[in-house]
Amino acid sequence: MSNNEKRLAGEAAIRYVDDGAIVGVGTGSTVAYFIDALADLRDRIQGAVSSSEQSTAQLKKHGIPVLDLNATGPLSLYVDGADECDPYKRLIKGGGAALTREKIIAEASEKFICVIDSSKRVDLLGKFPLPIEVIPMARSLVGREIAKRGGQPVWRDGVVTDNGNWVIDVHGWQIADPAALENDLNQIPGIVAVGLFARRPANIVLIGDQLMD
Ligand code: 5RP
């Protein structure tokens, strides 16, 4: 993992921000560099839609208005990090437990720019344990369903998401068909969101300040 590459990626994403935009903002250490850079444009944008309390605090500290997605309508741009990225720009996200709001904003956005360092690039998703946000009462049920599918569920004990839910990290999956797994898991009652971004992958990936092919 390279903090310098994270900084370069976060800062490089600034060039995609148009005047007057409302910018979707993800969560994590890479996006934190983007938010710091966005502060310089604060007077040229309308504001941001935030994916977490953590990012909201940083945006507000910089005086950037934080807007409600219900009031903004569709967004032109979303910038977020990832835990893994495959050659098709499909992602694992949720290491920071913000996956549900991240997924909502990604879905609402025309262009999703993913900012990563080179350690996140993989050929096959799954070495990073797949985060799944669950309604607390469904933790065991979801765990059993994951085990049936060959995964090893590990409860991220002590972590409560911004939505008041829990996170299960699934180890041991080599994810050959991410969209099929995402669709399958989405059918299990009690799962709020799966940290696979395959149905809605990134449009552009920046590894440091370099565009991924
Ligand atoms: C948070 C996320 C982050 O984007 C992901 O964990 C990457 O974080 P970082 O930029 O700190 O490496 O999905 O839920």
mmCIF file of C-alpha atoms and ligand atoms in Angstrom, residues 6 27-31 80-83 93-99 102 115 117 120, ligand 1:
data_model
loop_
_atom_site.group_PDB
_atom_site.id
_atom_site.type_symbol
_atom_site.label_atom_id
_atom_site.label_comp_id
_atom_site.label_asym_id
_atom_site.label_seq_id
_atom_site.Cartn_x
_atom_site.Cartn_y
_atom_site.Cartn_z
ATOM 1 C CA LYS A 6 -3.347 7.299 -2.701
ATOM 2 C CA THR A 27 -15.119 7.063 2.260
ATOM 3 C CA GLY A 28 -11.577 6.100 3.223
ATOM 4 C CA SER A 29 -7.987 7.256 3.302
ATOM 5 C CA THR A 30 -7.702 7.740 -0.491
ATOM 6 C CA VAL A 31 -10.896 9.764 -0.761
ATOM 7 C CA ASP A 80 -14.544 6.670 -4.131
ATOM 8 C CA GLY A 81 -11.789 4.218 -3.231
ATOM 9 C CA ALA A 82 -11.845 0.417 -3.215
ATOM 10 C CA ASP A 83 -10.309 -2.557 -1.464
ATOM 11 C CA LYS A 93 -15.570 -2.224 -1.224
ATOM 12 C CA GLY A 94 -16.614 -1.829 2.389
ATOM 13 C CA GLY A 95 -13.333 -2.114 4.259
ATOM 14 C CA GLY A 96 -14.414 1.087 5.975
ATOM 15 C CA ALA A 97 -17.964 -0.267 6.589
ATOM 16 C CA ALA A 98 -19.560 2.440 4.429
ATOM 17 C CA LEU A 99 -20.588 0.111 1.589
ATOM 18 C CA GLU A 102 -21.411 4.064 -1.193
ATOM 19 C CA VAL A 115 -9.199 6.045 -6.817
ATOM 20 C CA ASP A 117 -3.096 2.591 -5.087
ATOM 21 C CA LYS A 120 -5.612 -2.886 -4.836
HETATM 22 C C1 5RP B 1 -15.013 2.152 2.623
HETATM 23 C C2 5RP B 1 -14.427 1.704 1.348
HETATM 24 C C3 5RP B 1 -13.114 2.289 0.941
HETATM 25 O O1 5RP B 1 -13.248 2.894 -0.295
HETATM 26 C C4 5RP B 1 -12.090 1.181 0.883
HETATM 27 O O2 5RP B 1 -12.038 0.502 2.129
HETATM 28 C C5 5RP B 1 -10.712 1.723 0.536
HETATM 29 O O3 5RP B 1 -10.225 2.514 1.580
HETATM 30 P P1 5RP B 1 -8.824 3.216 1.531
HETATM 31 O O4 5RP B 1 -8.885 4.292 0.490
HETATM 32 O O5 5RP B 1 -8.630 3.762 2.932
HETATM 33 O O6 5RP B 1 -7.767 2.167 1.213
HETATM 34 O O7 5RP B 1 -14.974 0.920 0.606
HETATM 35 O O8 5RP B 1 -16.183 1.439 2.922
#
